[in-house]
Short mmCIF file of C-alpha atoms and ligand atoms in Angstrom, two decimals:
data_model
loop_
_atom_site.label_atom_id
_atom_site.label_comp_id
_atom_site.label_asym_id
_atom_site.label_seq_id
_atom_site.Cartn_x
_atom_site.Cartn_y
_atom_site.Cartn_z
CA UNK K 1 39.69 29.28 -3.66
CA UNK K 2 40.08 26.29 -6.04
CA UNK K 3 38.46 26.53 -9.54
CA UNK K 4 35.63 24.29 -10.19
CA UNK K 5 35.86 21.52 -13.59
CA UNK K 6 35.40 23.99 -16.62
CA UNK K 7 34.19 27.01 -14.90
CA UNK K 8 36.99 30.09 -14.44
CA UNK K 9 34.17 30.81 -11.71
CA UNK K 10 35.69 31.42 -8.13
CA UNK K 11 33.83 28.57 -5.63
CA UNK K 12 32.05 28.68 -2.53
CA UNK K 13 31.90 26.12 0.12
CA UNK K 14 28.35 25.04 0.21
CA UNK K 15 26.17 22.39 1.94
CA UNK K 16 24.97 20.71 -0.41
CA UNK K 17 22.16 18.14 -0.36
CA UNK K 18 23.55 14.64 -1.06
CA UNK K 19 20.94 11.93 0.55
CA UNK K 20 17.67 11.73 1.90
CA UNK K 21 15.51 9.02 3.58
CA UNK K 22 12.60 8.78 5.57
CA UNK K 23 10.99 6.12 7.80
CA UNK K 24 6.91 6.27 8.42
CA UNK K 25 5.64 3.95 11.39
CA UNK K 26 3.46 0.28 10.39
CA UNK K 27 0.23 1.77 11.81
CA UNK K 28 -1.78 3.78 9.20
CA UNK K 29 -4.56 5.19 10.78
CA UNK K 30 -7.41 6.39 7.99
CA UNK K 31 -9.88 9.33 9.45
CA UNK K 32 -12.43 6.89 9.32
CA UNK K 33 -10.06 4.91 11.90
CA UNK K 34 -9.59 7.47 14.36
CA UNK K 35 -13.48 8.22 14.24
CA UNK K 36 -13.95 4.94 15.87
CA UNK K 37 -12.39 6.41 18.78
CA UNK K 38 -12.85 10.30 18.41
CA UNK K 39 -16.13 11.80 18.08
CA UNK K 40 -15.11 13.14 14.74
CA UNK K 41 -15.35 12.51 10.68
CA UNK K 42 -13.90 12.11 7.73
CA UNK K 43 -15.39 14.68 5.91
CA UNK K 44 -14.83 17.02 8.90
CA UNK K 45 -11.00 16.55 8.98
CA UNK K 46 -10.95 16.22 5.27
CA UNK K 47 -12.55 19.33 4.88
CA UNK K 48 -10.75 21.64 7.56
CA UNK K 49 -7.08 20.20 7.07
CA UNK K 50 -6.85 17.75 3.69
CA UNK K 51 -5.25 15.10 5.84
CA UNK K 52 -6.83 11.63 5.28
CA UNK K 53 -4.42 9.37 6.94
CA UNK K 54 -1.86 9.50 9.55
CA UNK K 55 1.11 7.19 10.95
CA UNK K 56 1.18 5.82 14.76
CA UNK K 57 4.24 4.70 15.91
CA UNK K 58 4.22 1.28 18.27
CA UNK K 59 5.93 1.00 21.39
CA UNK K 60 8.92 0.41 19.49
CA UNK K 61 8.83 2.80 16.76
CA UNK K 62 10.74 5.54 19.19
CA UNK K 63 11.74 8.90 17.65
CA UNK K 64 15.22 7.42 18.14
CA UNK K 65 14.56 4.01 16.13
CA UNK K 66 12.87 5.80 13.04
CA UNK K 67 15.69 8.64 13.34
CA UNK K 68 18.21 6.24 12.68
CA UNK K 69 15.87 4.05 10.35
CA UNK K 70 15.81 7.26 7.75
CA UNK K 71 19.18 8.04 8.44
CA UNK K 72 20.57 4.76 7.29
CA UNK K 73 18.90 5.52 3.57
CA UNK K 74 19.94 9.27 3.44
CA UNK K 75 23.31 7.53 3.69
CA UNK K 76 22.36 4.69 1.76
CA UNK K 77 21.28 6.95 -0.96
CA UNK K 78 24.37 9.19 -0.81
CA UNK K 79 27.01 6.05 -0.81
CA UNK K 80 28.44 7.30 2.71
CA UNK K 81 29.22 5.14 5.50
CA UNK K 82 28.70 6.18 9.00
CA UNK K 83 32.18 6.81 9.95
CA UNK K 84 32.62 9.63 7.52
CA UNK K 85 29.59 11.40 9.26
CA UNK K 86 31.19 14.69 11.77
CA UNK K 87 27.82 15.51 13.22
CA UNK K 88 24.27 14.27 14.00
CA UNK K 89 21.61 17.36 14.40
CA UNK K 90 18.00 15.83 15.36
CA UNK K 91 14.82 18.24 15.43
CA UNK K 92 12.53 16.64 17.78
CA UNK K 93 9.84 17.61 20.29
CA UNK K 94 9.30 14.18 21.33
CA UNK K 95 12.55 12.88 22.31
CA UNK K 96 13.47 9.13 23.62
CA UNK K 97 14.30 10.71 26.86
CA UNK K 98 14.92 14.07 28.47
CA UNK K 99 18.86 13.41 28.34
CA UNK K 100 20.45 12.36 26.74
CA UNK K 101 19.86 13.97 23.55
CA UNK K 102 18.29 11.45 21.19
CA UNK K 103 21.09 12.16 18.30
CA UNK K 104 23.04 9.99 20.64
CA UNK K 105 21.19 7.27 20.12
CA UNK K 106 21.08 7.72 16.44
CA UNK K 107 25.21 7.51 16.75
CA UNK K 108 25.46 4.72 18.50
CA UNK K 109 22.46 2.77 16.37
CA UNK K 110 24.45 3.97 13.02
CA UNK K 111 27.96 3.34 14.58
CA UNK K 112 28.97 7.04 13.28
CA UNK K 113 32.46 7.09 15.87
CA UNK K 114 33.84 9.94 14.95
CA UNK K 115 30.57 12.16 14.76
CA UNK K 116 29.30 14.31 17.42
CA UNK K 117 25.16 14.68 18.40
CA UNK K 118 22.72 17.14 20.10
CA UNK K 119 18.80 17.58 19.47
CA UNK K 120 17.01 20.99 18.82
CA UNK K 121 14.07 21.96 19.77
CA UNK K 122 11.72 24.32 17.80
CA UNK K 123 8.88 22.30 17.62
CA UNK K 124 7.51 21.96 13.76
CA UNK K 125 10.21 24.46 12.66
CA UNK K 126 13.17 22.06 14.20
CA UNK K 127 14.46 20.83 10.20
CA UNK K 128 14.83 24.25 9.05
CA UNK K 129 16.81 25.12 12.35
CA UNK K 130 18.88 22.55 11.99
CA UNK K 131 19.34 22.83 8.00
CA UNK K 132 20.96 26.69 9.49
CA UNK K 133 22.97 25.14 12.30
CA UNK K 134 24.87 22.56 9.89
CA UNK K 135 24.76 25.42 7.14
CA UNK K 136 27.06 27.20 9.26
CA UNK K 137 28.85 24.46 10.89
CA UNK K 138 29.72 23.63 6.74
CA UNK K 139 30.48 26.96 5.96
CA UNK K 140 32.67 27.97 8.69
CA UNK K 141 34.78 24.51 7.89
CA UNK K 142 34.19 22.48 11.37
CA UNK K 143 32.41 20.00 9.75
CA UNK K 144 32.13 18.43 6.06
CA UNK K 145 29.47 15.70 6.90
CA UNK K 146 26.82 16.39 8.51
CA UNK K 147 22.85 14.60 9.03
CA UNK K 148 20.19 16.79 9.55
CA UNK K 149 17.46 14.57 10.63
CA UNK K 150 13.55 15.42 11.82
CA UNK K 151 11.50 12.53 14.32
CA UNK K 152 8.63 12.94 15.86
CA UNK K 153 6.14 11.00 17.70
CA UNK K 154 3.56 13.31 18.53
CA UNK K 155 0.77 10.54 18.72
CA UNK K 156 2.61 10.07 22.52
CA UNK K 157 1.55 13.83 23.81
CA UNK K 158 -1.80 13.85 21.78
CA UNK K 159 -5.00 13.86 24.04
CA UNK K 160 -7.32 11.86 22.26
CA UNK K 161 -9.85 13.74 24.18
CA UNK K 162 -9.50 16.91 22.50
CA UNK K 163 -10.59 16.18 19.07
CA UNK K 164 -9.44 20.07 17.57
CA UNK K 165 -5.90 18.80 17.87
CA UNK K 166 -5.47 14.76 18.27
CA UNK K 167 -6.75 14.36 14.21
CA UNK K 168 -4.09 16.90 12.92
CA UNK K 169 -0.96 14.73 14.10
CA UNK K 170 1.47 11.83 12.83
CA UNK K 171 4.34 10.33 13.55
CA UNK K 172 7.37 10.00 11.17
CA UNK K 173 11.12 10.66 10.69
CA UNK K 174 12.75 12.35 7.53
CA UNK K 175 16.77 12.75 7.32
CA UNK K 176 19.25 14.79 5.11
CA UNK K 177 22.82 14.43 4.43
CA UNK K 178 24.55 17.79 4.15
CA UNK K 179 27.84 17.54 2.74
CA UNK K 180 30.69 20.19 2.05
CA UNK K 181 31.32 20.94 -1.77
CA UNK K 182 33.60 23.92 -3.24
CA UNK K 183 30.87 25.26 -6.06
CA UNK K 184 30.15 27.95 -8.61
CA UNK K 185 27.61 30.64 -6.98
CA UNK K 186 24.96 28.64 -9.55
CA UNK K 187 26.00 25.64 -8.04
CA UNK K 188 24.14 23.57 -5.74
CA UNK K 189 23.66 23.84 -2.04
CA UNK K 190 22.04 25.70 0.64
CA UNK K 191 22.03 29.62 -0.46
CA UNK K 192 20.60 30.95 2.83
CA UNK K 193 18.36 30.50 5.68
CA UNK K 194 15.90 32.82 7.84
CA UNK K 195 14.82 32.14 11.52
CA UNK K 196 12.81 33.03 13.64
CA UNK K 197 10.68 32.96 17.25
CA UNK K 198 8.38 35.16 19.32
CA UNK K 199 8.03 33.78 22.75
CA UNK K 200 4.82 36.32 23.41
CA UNK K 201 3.15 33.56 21.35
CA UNK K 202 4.38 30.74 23.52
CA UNK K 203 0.22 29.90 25.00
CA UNK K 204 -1.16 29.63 21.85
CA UNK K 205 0.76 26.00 21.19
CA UNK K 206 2.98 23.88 23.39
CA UNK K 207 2.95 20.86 25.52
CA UNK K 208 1.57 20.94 28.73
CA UNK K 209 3.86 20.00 31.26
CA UNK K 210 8.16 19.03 31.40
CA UNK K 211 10.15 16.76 32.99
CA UNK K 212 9.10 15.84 36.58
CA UNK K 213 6.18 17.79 36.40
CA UNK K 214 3.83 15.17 37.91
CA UNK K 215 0.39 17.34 38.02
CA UNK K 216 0.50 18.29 34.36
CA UNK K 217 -0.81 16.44 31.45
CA UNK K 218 2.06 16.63 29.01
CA UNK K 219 -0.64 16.84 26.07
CA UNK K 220 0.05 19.47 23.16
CA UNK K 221 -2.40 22.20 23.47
CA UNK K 222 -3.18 24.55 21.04
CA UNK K 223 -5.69 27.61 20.09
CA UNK K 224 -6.31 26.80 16.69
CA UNK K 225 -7.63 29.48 15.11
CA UNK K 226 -4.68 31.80 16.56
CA UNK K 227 -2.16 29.44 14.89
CA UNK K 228 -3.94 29.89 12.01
CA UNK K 229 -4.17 33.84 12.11
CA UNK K 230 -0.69 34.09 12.60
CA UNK K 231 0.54 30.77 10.37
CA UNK K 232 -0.34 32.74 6.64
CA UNK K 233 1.46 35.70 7.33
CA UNK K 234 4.51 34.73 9.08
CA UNK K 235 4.95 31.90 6.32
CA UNK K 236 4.64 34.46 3.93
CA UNK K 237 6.64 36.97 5.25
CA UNK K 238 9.77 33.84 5.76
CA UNK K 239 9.54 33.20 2.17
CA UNK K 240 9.34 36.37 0.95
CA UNK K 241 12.29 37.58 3.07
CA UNK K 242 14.28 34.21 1.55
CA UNK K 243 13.29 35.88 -1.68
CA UNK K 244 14.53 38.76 -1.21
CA UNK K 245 17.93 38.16 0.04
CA UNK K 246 18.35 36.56 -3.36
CA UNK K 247 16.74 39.29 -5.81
CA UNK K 248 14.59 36.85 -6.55
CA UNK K 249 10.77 36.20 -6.76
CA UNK K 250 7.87 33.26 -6.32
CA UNK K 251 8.45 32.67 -10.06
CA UNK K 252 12.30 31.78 -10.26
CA UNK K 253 11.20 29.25 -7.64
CA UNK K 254 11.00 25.27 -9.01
CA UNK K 255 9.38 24.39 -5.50
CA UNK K 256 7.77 25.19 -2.12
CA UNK K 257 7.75 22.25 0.02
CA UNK K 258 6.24 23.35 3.17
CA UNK K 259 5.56 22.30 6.47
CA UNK K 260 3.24 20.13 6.34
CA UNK K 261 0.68 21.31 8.84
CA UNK K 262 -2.90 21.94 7.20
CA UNK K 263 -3.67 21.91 3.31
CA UNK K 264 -5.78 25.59 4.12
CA UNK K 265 -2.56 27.09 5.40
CA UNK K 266 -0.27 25.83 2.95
CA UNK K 267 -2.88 27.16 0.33
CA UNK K 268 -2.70 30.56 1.91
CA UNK K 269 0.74 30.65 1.83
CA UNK K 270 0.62 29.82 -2.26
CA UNK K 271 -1.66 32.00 -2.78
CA UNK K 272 -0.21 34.89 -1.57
CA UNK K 273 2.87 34.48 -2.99
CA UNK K 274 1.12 33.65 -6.65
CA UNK K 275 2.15 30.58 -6.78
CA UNK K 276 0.70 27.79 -8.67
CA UNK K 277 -0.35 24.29 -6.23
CA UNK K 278 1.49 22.61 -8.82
CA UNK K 279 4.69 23.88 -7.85
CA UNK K 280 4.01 23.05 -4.28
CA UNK K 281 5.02 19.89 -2.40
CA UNK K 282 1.93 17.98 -0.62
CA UNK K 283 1.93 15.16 1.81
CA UNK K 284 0.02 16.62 4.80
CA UNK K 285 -2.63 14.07 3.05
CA UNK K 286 -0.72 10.93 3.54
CA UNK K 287 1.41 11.73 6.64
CA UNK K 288 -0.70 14.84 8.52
CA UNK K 289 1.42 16.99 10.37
CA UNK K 290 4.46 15.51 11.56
CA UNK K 291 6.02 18.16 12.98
CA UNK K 292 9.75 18.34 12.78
CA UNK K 293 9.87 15.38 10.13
CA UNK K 294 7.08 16.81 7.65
CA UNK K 295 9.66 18.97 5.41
CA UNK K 296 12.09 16.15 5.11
CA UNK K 297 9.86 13.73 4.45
CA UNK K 298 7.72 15.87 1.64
CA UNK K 299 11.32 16.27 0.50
CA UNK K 300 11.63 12.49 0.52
CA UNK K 301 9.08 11.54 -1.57
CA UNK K 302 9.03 14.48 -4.00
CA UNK K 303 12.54 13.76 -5.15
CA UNK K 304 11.75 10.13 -4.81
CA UNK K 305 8.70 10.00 -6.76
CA UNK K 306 10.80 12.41 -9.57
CA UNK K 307 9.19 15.74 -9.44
CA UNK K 308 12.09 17.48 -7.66
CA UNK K 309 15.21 17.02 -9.87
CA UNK K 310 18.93 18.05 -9.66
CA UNK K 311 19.59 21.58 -10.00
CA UNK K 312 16.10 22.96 -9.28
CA UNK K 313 16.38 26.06 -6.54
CA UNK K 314 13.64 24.81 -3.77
CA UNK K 315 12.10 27.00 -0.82
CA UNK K 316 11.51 25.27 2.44
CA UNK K 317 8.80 27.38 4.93
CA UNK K 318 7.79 26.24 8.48
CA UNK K 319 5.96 27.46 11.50
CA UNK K 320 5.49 26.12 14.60
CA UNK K 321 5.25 26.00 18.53
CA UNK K 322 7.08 29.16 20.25
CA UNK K 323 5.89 30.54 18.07
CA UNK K 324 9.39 29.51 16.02
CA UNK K 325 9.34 30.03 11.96
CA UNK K 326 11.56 30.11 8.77
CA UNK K 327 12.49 29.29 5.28
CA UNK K 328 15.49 27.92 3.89
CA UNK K 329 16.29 28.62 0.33
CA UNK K 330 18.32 25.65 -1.70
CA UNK K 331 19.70 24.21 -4.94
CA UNK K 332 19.60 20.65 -5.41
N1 ACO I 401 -14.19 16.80 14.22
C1 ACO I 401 -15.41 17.36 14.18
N2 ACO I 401 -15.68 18.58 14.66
C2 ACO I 401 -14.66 19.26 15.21
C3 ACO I 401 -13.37 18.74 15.30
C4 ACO I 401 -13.16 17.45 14.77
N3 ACO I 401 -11.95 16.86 14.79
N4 ACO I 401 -12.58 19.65 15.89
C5 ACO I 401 -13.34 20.73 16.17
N5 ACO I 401 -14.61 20.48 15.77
C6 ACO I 401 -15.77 21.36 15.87
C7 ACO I 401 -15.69 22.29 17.05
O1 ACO I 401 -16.17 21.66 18.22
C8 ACO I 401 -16.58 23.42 16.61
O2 ACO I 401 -17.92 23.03 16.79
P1 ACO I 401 -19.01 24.08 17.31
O3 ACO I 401 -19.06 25.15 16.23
O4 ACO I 401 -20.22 23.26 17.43
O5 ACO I 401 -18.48 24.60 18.60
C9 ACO I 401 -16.35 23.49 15.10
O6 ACO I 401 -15.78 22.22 14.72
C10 ACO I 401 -15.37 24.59 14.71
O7 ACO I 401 -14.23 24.51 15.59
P2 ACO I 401 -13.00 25.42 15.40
O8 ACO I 401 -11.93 25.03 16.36
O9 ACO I 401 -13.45 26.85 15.40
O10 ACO I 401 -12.58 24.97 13.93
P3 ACO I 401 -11.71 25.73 12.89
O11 ACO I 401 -12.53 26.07 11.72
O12 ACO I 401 -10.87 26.82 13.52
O13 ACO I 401 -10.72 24.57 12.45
C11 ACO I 401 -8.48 23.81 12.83
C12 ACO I 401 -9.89 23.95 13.41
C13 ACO I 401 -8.52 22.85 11.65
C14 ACO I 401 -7.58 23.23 13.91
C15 ACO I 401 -7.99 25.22 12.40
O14 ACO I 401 -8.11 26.14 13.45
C16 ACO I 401 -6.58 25.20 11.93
O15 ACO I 401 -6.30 24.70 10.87
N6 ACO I 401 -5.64 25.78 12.71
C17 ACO I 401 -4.24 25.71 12.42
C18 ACO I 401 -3.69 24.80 13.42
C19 ACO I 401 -2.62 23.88 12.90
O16 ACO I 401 -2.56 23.45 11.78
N7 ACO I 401 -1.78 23.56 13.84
C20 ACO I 401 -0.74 22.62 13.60
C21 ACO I 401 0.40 22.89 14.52
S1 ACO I 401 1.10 24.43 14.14
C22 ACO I 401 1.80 24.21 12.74
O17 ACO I 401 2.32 23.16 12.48
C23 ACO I 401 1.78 25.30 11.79
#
């Protein structure tokens, strides 16, 4: 191992977080919008979930286009060009097409040659999947450069008929470079990651229908109040397992930025893990749940607006169809 400028400190090859960017469709649709078509309020939605405004993507506002719209400032941001990139990973349930895999698309929009693509699907949990996957892709040393990149348009499999799910959506895309660095253990990067699915859960969220299935809907359809049952714990158990790996506990912690599903289950989760809102990352307001693109986006615009800085050790938590959940634990 090489030694690292004035430490005698042996170094690890990390992922580290270099570049972020985000893209959020034209169409801002306020609660009081959507109860113009929904039989629905603002004070109901408000009240249940804290979201007061979501994105709608247009026709051409694919997960695809806004994929490779926040990619271009996570390398933008970074000072990398395409060509250096070795991989493309996009989380997305709603993909361009069924093949191929949308992270295509994103290479050939970005012009990234000499990178490879493929999408992953674990519904709202897809970033923190795909943070693990180019963790150990960076790790093992098959890659150095690698995006990381969450789209979703779920406003294209919401049934505007069912108003307990069709006001909790938005669309949006969030990306992250991941690039290899030889560090210190204090140094920054990605320290460790914890996933995890029960398919036994699989009925109680998930689209209704796949590819050529003409008699289905292809609407997302969920039990609520099971999601919700289920959403504190398993959050809190991902985070406290993260945690733990690291002897550490909710107070060594600079940040949670969750998933950005529902403000009552992301207060749960603080709660019981004693930690203070102000340590925790929200945007479930502005952009409602966004699925695979809410972490990277909250990430986004909390080191954007300045509240996450360089150095801070930040815990990522989602949950989502499959049921799939997880945490990632990193230093910026
Ligand atoms: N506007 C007005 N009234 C509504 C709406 C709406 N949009 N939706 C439901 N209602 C009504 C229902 O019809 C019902 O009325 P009734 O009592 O007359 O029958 C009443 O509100 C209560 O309905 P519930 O479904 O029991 O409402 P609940 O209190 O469970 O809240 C909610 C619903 C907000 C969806 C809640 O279950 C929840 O937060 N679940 C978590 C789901 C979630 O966030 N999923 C995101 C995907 S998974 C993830 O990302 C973690």
């Amino acid at each position: 191992m090489s030694q690292y400028p004035g430490t005698a400190e042996p170094l690890l090859r990390r992922a580290t977080l270099t570049g972020l960017g985000h893209y959020l469709p034209r169409n801002i649709v306020s609660n009081a919008d959507l109860s113009q078509r929904v039989d629905t309020s603002d004070e109901w939605i408000t009240e249940r979930t804290g979201i007061r405004q979501r994105h709608f993507a247009s026709p051409d506002e694919t997960a695809g286009f806004m994929a490779a719209q926040a990619a271009r400032e996570a390398l933008k941001a970074a000072g990398v060009e395409a060509q250096a990139l070795d991989a493309i990973i996009l989380a997305t349930s709603t993909p361009d097409q069924a093949f191929p895999a949308t992270a295509v698309h994103v290479q050939a929009a970005l012009g990234a040659k000499r990178a490879f693509g493929f999408d992953i699907s674990a519904a709202c949990s897809g970033f923190i999947f795909g943070l693990s996957v180019a963790d150990s892709m960076i790790r093992s040393g098959q890659v150095n450069n690698v995006l990381v990149i969450g789209s979703e348009v779920y406003s294209r499999i919401l049934n505007f008929e069912d108003r307990g799910t069709c006001v909790l959506f938005g669309d949006g895309a969030g990306a992250a470079l991941l690039q290899a660095r030889d560090v210190p253990r204090s140094g920054p990067g990605i320290l460790s990651t914890h996933l995890h699915s029960d398919g036994t859960l699989a009925d109680i969220l998930y689209v209704d229908g796949a590819v050529g299935q003409r008699d289905k809907s292809g609407f997302l359809v969920m039990n609520g109040r099971e999601v919700f049952r289920h959403a504190v714990n398993l959050l809190a158990s991902a985070v406290n397992e993260a945690l733990l790996a690291h002897d550490l506990t909710a107070k060594d912690i600079d940040w949670l930025v969750p998933h950005q599903a529902n403000r009552r289950i992301i207060d749960g989760v603080g709660k019981k893990l004693g930690l203070p809102p102000e340590r925790v990352v929200i945007t479930v307001d502005a952009h409602a749940n966004t699925s695979a693109a809410s972490i990277p986006l909250a990430l986004w615009q909390a080191v954007n607006d300045g509240r996450i800085k360089a150095g801070q050790l930040i815990l990522l938590e989602a949950l989502g169809g499959g049921l799939t959940w997880g945490s990632a634990l990193l230093r910026l």
